[in-house]
Short mmCIF file of C-alpha atoms and ligand atoms in Angstrom, two decimals:
data_model
loop_
_atom_site.label_atom_id
_atom_site.label_comp_id
_atom_site.label_asym_id
_atom_site.label_seq_id
_atom_site.Cartn_x
_atom_site.Cartn_y
_atom_site.Cartn_z
CA UNK A 638 128.33 99.57 167.13
CA UNK A 639 129.15 102.91 168.76
CA UNK A 640 132.62 104.32 168.00
CA UNK A 641 134.97 104.12 170.97
CA UNK A 642 137.54 106.74 171.99
CA UNK A 643 140.17 106.90 174.70
CA UNK A 644 141.01 110.29 176.25
CA UNK A 645 144.14 110.67 178.34
CA UNK A 646 144.00 113.72 180.61
CA UNK A 647 140.22 113.40 180.92
CA UNK A 648 140.26 115.16 184.30
CA UNK A 649 141.81 118.28 182.73
CA UNK A 650 140.15 121.26 181.07
CA UNK A 651 140.24 119.93 177.49
CA UNK A 652 139.52 116.34 178.54
CA UNK A 653 136.21 117.39 180.06
CA UNK A 654 135.10 119.34 176.96
CA UNK A 655 136.24 116.59 174.59
CA UNK A 656 134.38 113.95 176.64
CA UNK A 657 131.18 116.04 176.39
CA UNK A 658 131.73 116.50 172.65
CA UNK A 659 132.27 112.79 171.95
CA UNK A 660 129.40 111.62 174.18
CA UNK A 661 127.07 113.98 172.28
CA UNK A 662 128.16 112.22 169.06
CA UNK A 663 127.35 108.76 170.40
CA UNK A 664 130.86 107.61 171.32
CA UNK A 665 131.72 105.21 174.10
CA UNK A 666 134.30 107.27 175.99
CA UNK A 667 137.11 105.69 178.00
CA UNK A 668 138.97 108.09 180.28
CA UNK A 669 142.52 107.40 181.40
CA UNK A 670 143.15 109.00 184.78
CA UNK A 671 146.08 108.65 187.11
CA UNK A 672 145.76 107.37 190.64
CA UNK A 673 145.67 110.24 193.16
CA UNK A 674 145.06 110.33 196.91
CA UNK A 675 141.97 112.49 196.45
CA UNK A 676 139.39 112.40 193.67
CA UNK A 677 140.15 114.71 190.71
CA UNK A 678 136.86 114.31 188.84
CA UNK A 679 135.52 117.83 189.51
CA UNK A 680 135.45 118.84 185.83
CA UNK A 681 133.75 115.59 184.74
CA UNK A 682 131.44 115.11 187.73
CA UNK A 683 128.40 115.72 185.49
CA UNK A 684 129.55 112.97 183.10
CA UNK A 685 130.97 110.19 185.25
CA UNK A 686 127.94 107.89 184.96
CA UNK A 687 128.37 107.95 181.16
CA UNK A 688 132.15 107.40 181.09
CA UNK A 689 134.38 104.39 181.63
CA UNK A 690 137.21 105.65 183.83
CA UNK A 691 140.35 103.52 183.95
CA UNK A 692 143.43 104.18 186.10
CA UNK A 693 146.72 104.21 184.19
CA UNK A 694 149.66 106.58 183.82
CA UNK A 695 151.73 108.08 181.01
CA UNK A 696 154.80 107.12 183.05
CA UNK A 697 153.85 103.42 182.84
CA UNK A 698 153.65 101.88 179.37
CA UNK A 699 152.34 98.51 180.52
CA UNK A 700 149.33 100.19 182.15
CA UNK A 701 148.45 101.72 178.79
CA UNK A 702 149.00 98.45 176.90
CA UNK A 703 146.56 96.72 179.27
CA UNK A 704 144.04 99.54 178.90
CA UNK A 705 144.21 99.40 175.08
CA UNK A 706 143.95 95.59 175.04
CA UNK A 707 140.98 95.59 177.41
CA UNK A 708 138.98 98.41 175.81
CA UNK A 709 140.02 98.49 172.13
CA UNK A 710 139.34 102.16 171.24
CA UNK A 711 139.36 103.22 167.58
CA UNK A 712 140.59 106.73 168.44
CA UNK A 713 143.07 107.90 171.10
CA UNK A 714 143.33 111.55 172.15
CA UNK A 715 146.52 112.20 174.12
CA UNK A 716 145.73 115.27 176.23
CA UNK A 717 147.63 114.23 179.39
CA UNK A 718 150.69 116.31 180.23
CA UNK A 719 152.44 118.36 182.88
CA UNK A 720 150.96 121.40 181.15
CA UNK A 721 152.00 124.43 183.25
CA UNK A 722 154.97 126.26 181.71
CA UNK A 723 156.12 127.87 184.98
CA UNK A 724 156.26 124.46 186.72
CA UNK A 725 158.34 123.07 183.85
CA UNK A 726 161.22 125.36 184.87
CA UNK A 727 161.08 123.97 188.43
CA UNK A 728 160.41 120.34 187.38
CA UNK A 729 162.09 119.94 183.97
CA UNK A 730 162.75 116.21 184.28
CA UNK A 731 159.23 115.30 185.35
CA UNK A 732 157.92 117.47 182.52
CA UNK A 733 160.16 115.61 180.07
CA UNK A 734 159.07 112.20 181.40
CA UNK A 735 155.34 112.89 181.10
CA UNK A 736 154.98 115.51 178.38
CA UNK A 737 157.71 114.17 176.06
CA UNK A 738 158.45 110.49 176.74
CA UNK A 739 154.84 109.82 177.76
CA UNK A 740 153.88 110.36 174.11
CA UNK A 741 156.34 107.68 172.94
CA UNK A 742 155.08 105.25 175.57
CA UNK A 743 151.51 105.73 174.35
CA UNK A 744 152.40 105.57 170.64
CA UNK A 745 154.44 102.45 171.28
CA UNK A 746 151.59 100.84 173.21
CA UNK A 747 149.29 101.58 170.24
CA UNK A 748 151.84 100.11 167.83
CA UNK A 749 151.98 96.91 169.90
CA UNK A 750 148.23 96.53 170.42
CA UNK A 751 146.63 97.91 167.24
CA UNK A 752 148.47 100.28 164.85
CA UNK A 753 145.20 101.08 163.04
CA UNK A 754 144.07 103.17 166.06
CA UNK A 755 143.83 106.84 165.12
CA UNK A 756 145.95 109.09 167.36
CA UNK A 757 145.75 112.77 168.32
CA UNK A 758 148.68 114.52 170.00
CA UNK A 759 148.06 117.73 171.96
CA UNK A 760 150.91 119.84 170.64
CA UNK A 761 151.32 123.48 171.55
CA UNK A 762 152.04 126.96 170.24
CA UNK A 763 154.65 127.06 173.02
CA UNK A 764 156.82 125.12 170.52
CA UNK A 765 157.13 128.38 168.51
CA UNK A 766 158.48 130.14 171.61
CA UNK A 767 160.82 132.92 170.51
CA UNK A 768 158.87 133.28 167.32
CA UNK A 769 160.74 133.20 164.03
CA UNK A 770 157.80 134.63 162.05
CA UNK A 771 154.40 136.24 162.69
CA UNK A 772 151.81 134.80 162.38
CA UNK A 773 152.84 131.19 162.98
CA UNK A 774 151.76 128.41 160.60
CA UNK A 775 152.44 124.67 160.26
CA UNK A 776 155.61 125.61 158.33
CA UNK A 777 157.04 128.07 160.88
CA UNK A 778 160.34 126.84 162.40
CA UNK A 779 160.15 125.99 166.10
CA UNK A 780 162.16 127.72 168.86
CA UNK A 781 160.84 126.54 172.26
CA UNK A 782 161.62 128.71 175.30
CA UNK A 783 160.75 126.46 178.23
CA UNK A 784 161.30 122.84 179.29
CA UNK A 785 157.58 122.40 178.59
CA UNK A 786 157.99 123.76 175.03
CA UNK A 787 160.98 121.49 174.46
CA UNK A 788 159.03 118.47 175.76
CA UNK A 789 156.05 119.30 173.53
CA UNK A 790 158.38 119.58 170.54
CA UNK A 791 159.64 116.07 171.24
CA UNK A 792 156.02 114.86 171.48
CA UNK A 793 155.24 116.54 168.17
CA UNK A 794 158.18 115.01 166.31
CA UNK A 795 157.71 111.52 167.73
CA UNK A 796 154.11 111.69 166.50
CA UNK A 797 155.35 112.65 163.02
CA UNK A 798 157.95 109.88 163.26
CA UNK A 799 155.45 107.11 164.12
CA UNK A 800 153.23 108.36 161.29
CA UNK A 801 156.08 108.19 158.79
CA UNK A 802 157.79 105.05 160.15
CA UNK A 803 154.74 102.85 160.70
CA UNK A 804 152.03 104.47 158.58
CA UNK A 805 149.97 105.28 161.67
CA UNK A 806 147.06 107.75 161.43
CA UNK A 807 148.77 110.08 163.94
CA UNK A 808 147.94 113.80 163.89
CA UNK A 809 149.41 116.73 165.79
CA UNK A 810 147.22 119.68 166.71
CA UNK A 811 149.37 122.75 167.32
CA UNK A 812 146.91 124.51 169.59
CA UNK A 813 147.29 128.09 170.73
CA UNK A 814 146.10 129.05 174.22
CA UNK A 815 142.50 128.12 174.92
CA UNK A 816 140.62 128.90 178.07
CA UNK A 817 137.26 128.40 179.77
CA UNK A 818 135.57 128.56 183.16
CA UNK A 819 137.21 125.12 183.73
CA UNK A 820 140.75 126.45 183.20
CA UNK A 821 143.20 125.72 186.04
CA UNK A 822 143.51 128.60 188.51
CA UNK A 823 147.27 128.95 187.93
CA UNK A 824 146.92 130.01 184.26
CA UNK A 825 146.76 133.76 183.73
CA UNK A 826 143.24 134.08 182.29
CA UNK A 827 141.56 132.16 185.08
CA UNK A 828 143.83 133.71 187.69
CA UNK A 829 142.64 137.15 186.57
CA UNK A 830 138.94 136.28 186.15
CA UNK A 831 138.75 134.43 189.48
CA UNK A 832 140.55 137.18 191.39
CA UNK A 833 138.53 139.97 189.73
CA UNK A 834 135.37 138.19 190.91
CA UNK A 835 136.79 137.65 194.42
CA UNK A 836 137.82 141.34 194.66
CA UNK A 837 134.36 142.41 193.51
CA UNK A 838 132.82 140.31 196.29
CA UNK A 839 135.13 141.92 198.87
CA UNK A 840 137.01 138.68 199.53
CA UNK A 841 140.40 140.30 198.79
CA UNK A 842 141.88 143.59 197.58
CA UNK A 843 144.49 142.75 194.92
CA UNK A 844 146.04 140.14 192.64
CA UNK A 845 149.76 139.72 191.89
CA UNK A 846 150.79 139.06 188.29
CA UNK A 847 153.97 138.81 186.24
CA UNK A 848 154.61 140.07 182.69
CA UNK A 849 151.66 142.25 181.63
CA UNK A 850 153.13 142.83 178.14
CA UNK A 851 153.17 139.15 177.08
CA UNK A 852 150.72 138.54 174.22
CA UNK A 853 148.71 135.44 173.52
CA UNK A 854 146.24 134.19 170.92
CA UNK A 855 143.44 133.11 173.27
CA UNK A 856 140.41 131.04 172.20
CA UNK A 857 137.63 129.02 173.85
CA UNK A 858 138.45 125.42 174.83
CA UNK A 859 135.08 124.01 173.69
CA UNK A 860 135.76 125.29 170.15
CA UNK A 861 139.23 123.74 170.13
CA UNK A 862 138.22 120.17 171.06
CA UNK A 863 136.01 120.15 167.96
CA UNK A 864 139.17 120.63 165.86
CA UNK A 865 140.83 117.64 167.58
CA UNK A 866 137.96 115.39 166.53
CA UNK A 867 137.91 116.75 162.97
CA UNK A 868 141.60 115.83 162.55
CA UNK A 869 140.90 112.18 163.30
CA UNK A 870 137.97 112.07 160.84
CA UNK A 871 140.23 112.96 157.85
CA UNK A 872 141.35 110.28 155.38
CA UNK A 873 144.97 111.32 155.95
CA UNK A 874 146.67 112.38 159.20
CA UNK A 875 148.41 115.76 159.43
CA UNK A 876 149.53 118.73 161.52
CA UNK A 877 147.22 121.69 162.05
CA UNK A 878 147.55 125.10 163.71
CA UNK A 879 144.42 125.86 165.74
CA UNK A 880 144.15 129.52 166.73
CA UNK A 881 141.96 132.61 166.47
CA UNK A 882 144.48 134.70 164.48
CA UNK A 883 144.27 137.54 167.03
CA UNK A 884 146.59 138.34 169.88
CA UNK A 885 146.10 140.35 173.08
CA UNK A 886 148.41 141.44 175.92
CA UNK A 887 147.83 140.32 179.52
CA UNK A 888 147.15 143.99 180.30
CA UNK A 889 144.05 143.92 178.03
CA UNK A 890 142.87 140.72 179.68
CA UNK A 891 142.98 142.61 182.99
CA UNK A 892 141.07 145.58 181.57
CA UNK A 893 138.21 143.39 180.30
CA UNK A 894 137.96 141.16 183.37
CA UNK A 895 137.83 144.06 185.85
CA UNK A 896 135.48 146.01 183.58
CA UNK A 897 133.06 143.07 183.76
CA UNK A 898 132.75 143.63 187.51
CA UNK A 899 132.75 147.44 187.22
CA UNK A 900 136.28 147.98 188.60
CA UNK A 901 139.48 149.63 187.31
CA UNK A 902 142.19 146.96 186.99
CA UNK A 903 144.98 149.43 187.78
CA UNK A 904 143.61 149.81 191.32
CA UNK A 905 143.96 146.07 192.00
CA UNK A 906 146.77 144.49 189.91
CA UNK A 907 150.23 144.34 191.48
CA UNK A 908 153.28 143.29 189.45
CA UNK A 909 155.39 140.70 191.26
CA UNK A 910 158.74 139.37 189.95
CA UNK A 911 158.00 135.84 191.18
CA UNK A 912 155.50 135.41 188.31
CA UNK A 913 158.01 136.31 185.58
CA UNK A 914 159.64 133.40 183.73
CA UNK A 915 163.35 132.74 183.19
CA UNK A 916 162.63 132.90 179.43
CA UNK A 917 159.46 134.33 177.92
CA UNK A 918 157.31 133.78 174.87
CA UNK A 919 156.34 137.32 173.92
CA UNK A 920 154.15 137.22 170.82
CA UNK A 921 152.04 134.22 169.87
CA UNK A 922 149.59 134.62 167.02
CA UNK A 923 148.47 131.67 164.93
CA UNK A 924 147.28 131.40 161.35
CA UNK A 925 144.58 128.70 161.27
CA UNK A 926 144.06 128.86 157.46
CA UNK A 927 144.92 125.20 156.90
CA UNK A 928 142.39 124.08 159.52
CA UNK A 929 139.77 126.39 158.03
CA UNK A 930 140.39 125.15 154.49
CA UNK A 931 140.85 121.43 155.13
CA UNK A 932 138.81 120.78 158.29
CA UNK A 933 136.17 123.48 157.88
CA UNK A 934 137.03 124.62 161.42
CA UNK A 935 136.72 128.14 162.81
CA UNK A 936 136.55 129.55 166.33
CA UNK A 937 133.09 130.61 167.52
CA UNK A 938 133.80 132.56 170.74
CA UNK A 939 135.97 135.71 170.64
CA UNK A 940 138.43 136.88 173.28
CA UNK A 941 136.31 139.54 174.98
CA UNK A 942 133.21 137.32 175.20
CA UNK A 943 135.38 134.50 176.57
CA UNK A 944 136.85 136.62 179.38
CA UNK A 945 133.46 138.07 180.31
CA UNK A 946 131.99 134.54 180.36
CA UNK A 947 134.80 133.37 182.68
CA UNK A 948 134.31 136.30 185.07
CA UNK A 949 130.56 135.64 185.23
CA UNK A 950 131.16 131.94 185.92
CA UNK A 951 133.63 132.78 188.71
CA UNK A 952 131.24 135.29 190.26
CA UNK A 953 128.41 132.74 190.21
CA UNK A 954 130.61 129.99 191.68
CA UNK A 955 131.97 132.23 194.44
CA UNK A 956 128.48 133.41 195.36
CA UNK A 957 127.39 129.77 195.63
CA UNK A 958 130.43 129.14 197.82
CA UNK A 959 132.05 126.50 195.60
P1 NAP B 1832 145.31 120.36 182.09
O1 NAP B 1832 144.00 120.96 182.49
O2 NAP B 1832 146.53 120.71 182.86
O3 NAP B 1832 145.11 118.77 182.11
C1 NAP B 1832 146.23 117.90 182.04
C2 NAP B 1832 145.75 116.47 182.26
O4 NAP B 1832 146.88 115.58 182.21
C3 NAP B 1832 145.06 116.23 183.62
O5 NAP B 1832 143.95 115.38 183.40
C4 NAP B 1832 146.14 115.51 184.41
O6 NAP B 1832 145.63 114.69 185.43
C5 NAP B 1832 146.75 114.66 183.30
N1 NAP B 1832 148.07 114.09 183.65
C6 NAP B 1832 149.16 114.75 184.10
N2 NAP B 1832 150.17 113.88 184.29
C7 NAP B 1832 149.72 112.66 183.97
C8 NAP B 1832 150.29 111.35 183.96
N3 NAP B 1832 151.54 111.13 184.35
N4 NAP B 1832 149.52 110.31 183.54
C9 NAP B 1832 148.23 110.51 183.17
N5 NAP B 1832 147.63 111.71 183.16
C10 NAP B 1832 148.37 112.78 183.56
O7 NAP B 1832 145.61 120.69 180.54
P2 NAP B 1832 144.61 121.21 179.40
O8 NAP B 1832 144.61 122.69 179.40
O9 NAP B 1832 143.36 120.43 179.46
O10 NAP B 1832 145.44 120.80 178.10
C11 NAP B 1832 145.29 119.50 177.51
C12 NAP B 1832 146.54 119.18 176.70
O11 NAP B 1832 146.70 120.15 175.67
C13 NAP B 1832 147.85 119.19 177.48
O12 NAP B 1832 148.68 118.21 176.92
C14 NAP B 1832 148.42 120.57 177.22
O13 NAP B 1832 149.81 120.57 177.38
C15 NAP B 1832 147.99 120.77 175.79
N6 NAP B 1832 147.79 122.15 175.36
C16 NAP B 1832 146.96 122.97 176.07
C17 NAP B 1832 146.73 124.25 175.62
C18 NAP B 1832 145.81 125.18 176.39
O14 NAP B 1832 145.88 126.40 176.13
N7 NAP B 1832 144.96 124.67 177.27
C19 NAP B 1832 147.33 124.71 174.42
C20 NAP B 1832 148.15 123.83 173.72
C21 NAP B 1832 148.36 122.54 174.18
P3 NAP B 1832 145.34 115.27 186.94
O15 NAP B 1832 143.95 115.84 186.87
O16 NAP B 1832 145.45 114.05 187.77
O17 NAP B 1832 146.39 116.31 187.21
N1 GDD B 1833 150.38 131.82 184.78
C1 GDD B 1833 150.64 133.13 184.85
N2 GDD B 1833 150.51 133.76 186.05
N3 GDD B 1833 151.03 133.77 183.74
C2 GDD B 1833 151.27 135.11 183.82
C3 GDD B 1833 151.12 135.81 185.03
C4 GDD B 1833 150.74 135.10 186.20
O1 GDD B 1833 150.60 135.65 187.29
N4 GDD B 1833 151.41 137.11 184.78
C5 GDD B 1833 151.71 137.23 183.49
N5 GDD B 1833 151.65 136.02 182.90
C6 GDD B 1833 151.97 135.72 181.50
C7 GDD B 1833 153.01 134.60 181.35
O2 GDD B 1833 154.32 135.11 181.56
C8 GDD B 1833 152.73 134.16 179.92
O3 GDD B 1833 153.46 135.00 179.03
C9 GDD B 1833 151.24 134.45 179.72
O4 GDD B 1833 150.82 135.23 180.85
C10 GDD B 1833 150.36 133.20 179.65
O5 GDD B 1833 150.69 132.35 180.73
P1 GDD B 1833 149.80 131.05 181.08
O6 GDD B 1833 148.37 131.42 181.21
O7 GDD B 1833 150.45 130.38 182.24
O8 GDD B 1833 149.87 130.17 179.75
P2 GDD B 1833 151.10 129.76 178.81
O9 GDD B 1833 150.95 130.52 177.54
O10 GDD B 1833 152.39 129.83 179.50
O11 GDD B 1833 150.81 128.22 178.55
C11 GDD B 1833 149.50 127.76 178.19
O12 GDD B 1833 149.35 127.83 176.80
C12 GDD B 1833 150.21 126.95 176.06
C13 GDD B 1833 149.91 127.18 174.57
O13 GDD B 1833 150.66 128.27 174.12
C14 GDD B 1833 149.34 126.35 178.74
O14 GDD B 1833 148.00 125.95 178.60
C15 GDD B 1833 150.22 125.37 177.98
O15 GDD B 1833 149.90 124.04 178.42
C16 GDD B 1833 149.92 125.53 176.50
O16 GDD B 1833 150.68 124.63 175.73
#
């Protein structure tokens, strides 16, 4: 019988890549999506005839219990979250409900229905926040700097707690930033690549950004979903840092993106205070040695190739008018 996996957050960037990855390996894929007034299947439109899509919500434990009872997955990947850091400052309680307590609701539903289900929690480098050491490993102390980071830290520890309390195969992937042409337009990489393409096509003249000195360890989303799967194939559950080990400032992101369309970024980027955060994470750089040694995982696509790929995808999409 084909293995069966449930993905929460299947309509998001990572959900779409993970669904592709699991389908290619012969899985039956169940996608949990929340009810919305318009369809949000844009990223999985090419897959919908091969997926089982079930409405449920991380805010509603009984909806997840029913889903688990009806579909009986062997693996659950919890990717659903309010995932935008800036929004977490404006909506801290909603972020806590979904991104923190939502994890407990799902773990508890698994405990009630079938504790042998293997569980993946989408933890985040944002938990390191005001970093205590560089680079960050699985042993680095956490110091979150946003309501989102605090919520993710709760999700991380409740995953560890259910593992230790109930012997569940529950793993936490501490993923550093990962991007793709399917990245949401509000995140800085896609904001820059999309606007560079739009400026090149004469659709606008400039783009407004916040902190150009912030540094991130940026990888390619399709590489990172592979690591999620590898964690659930191990005999023992664990926590793993997934990163490239290299960091770049937002300024360099701008240089590469505008270079790809033959423009000078300094002629088009405007700094605007509204995009600065009340508290910032200045220097994220991950050490993925444990994942390399134990999972055999390594990133395939480097930062510059990733940004050039995203600009090309945005140019092509804008030319097509989508
Ligand atoms: P994303 O594109 O923002 O996707 C988030 C998903 O969560 C969407 O499918 C969204 O559904 C869903 N969702 C939100 N609230 C929900 C609720 N109450 N019930 C059910 N589903 C809900 O995020 P992503 O970039 O794919 O990231 C995937 C996960 O990894 C997130 O948990 C994120 O916090 C975490 N993470 C991401 C990164 C990164 O760099 N991408 C790094 C570390 C950790 P709608 O489509 O309906 O909004
Ligand atoms: N979004 C955004 N917009 N960020 C900007 C801008 C802007 O106009 N200008 C500068 N930045 C800076 C932010 O201040 C931040 O330091 C950095 O660019 C990256 O911002 P985002 O792309 O919004 O990502 P993030 O690092 O805050 O969060 C992402 O990565 C986390 C992992 O570290 C999200 O995907 C989170 O869900 C994820 O956990």
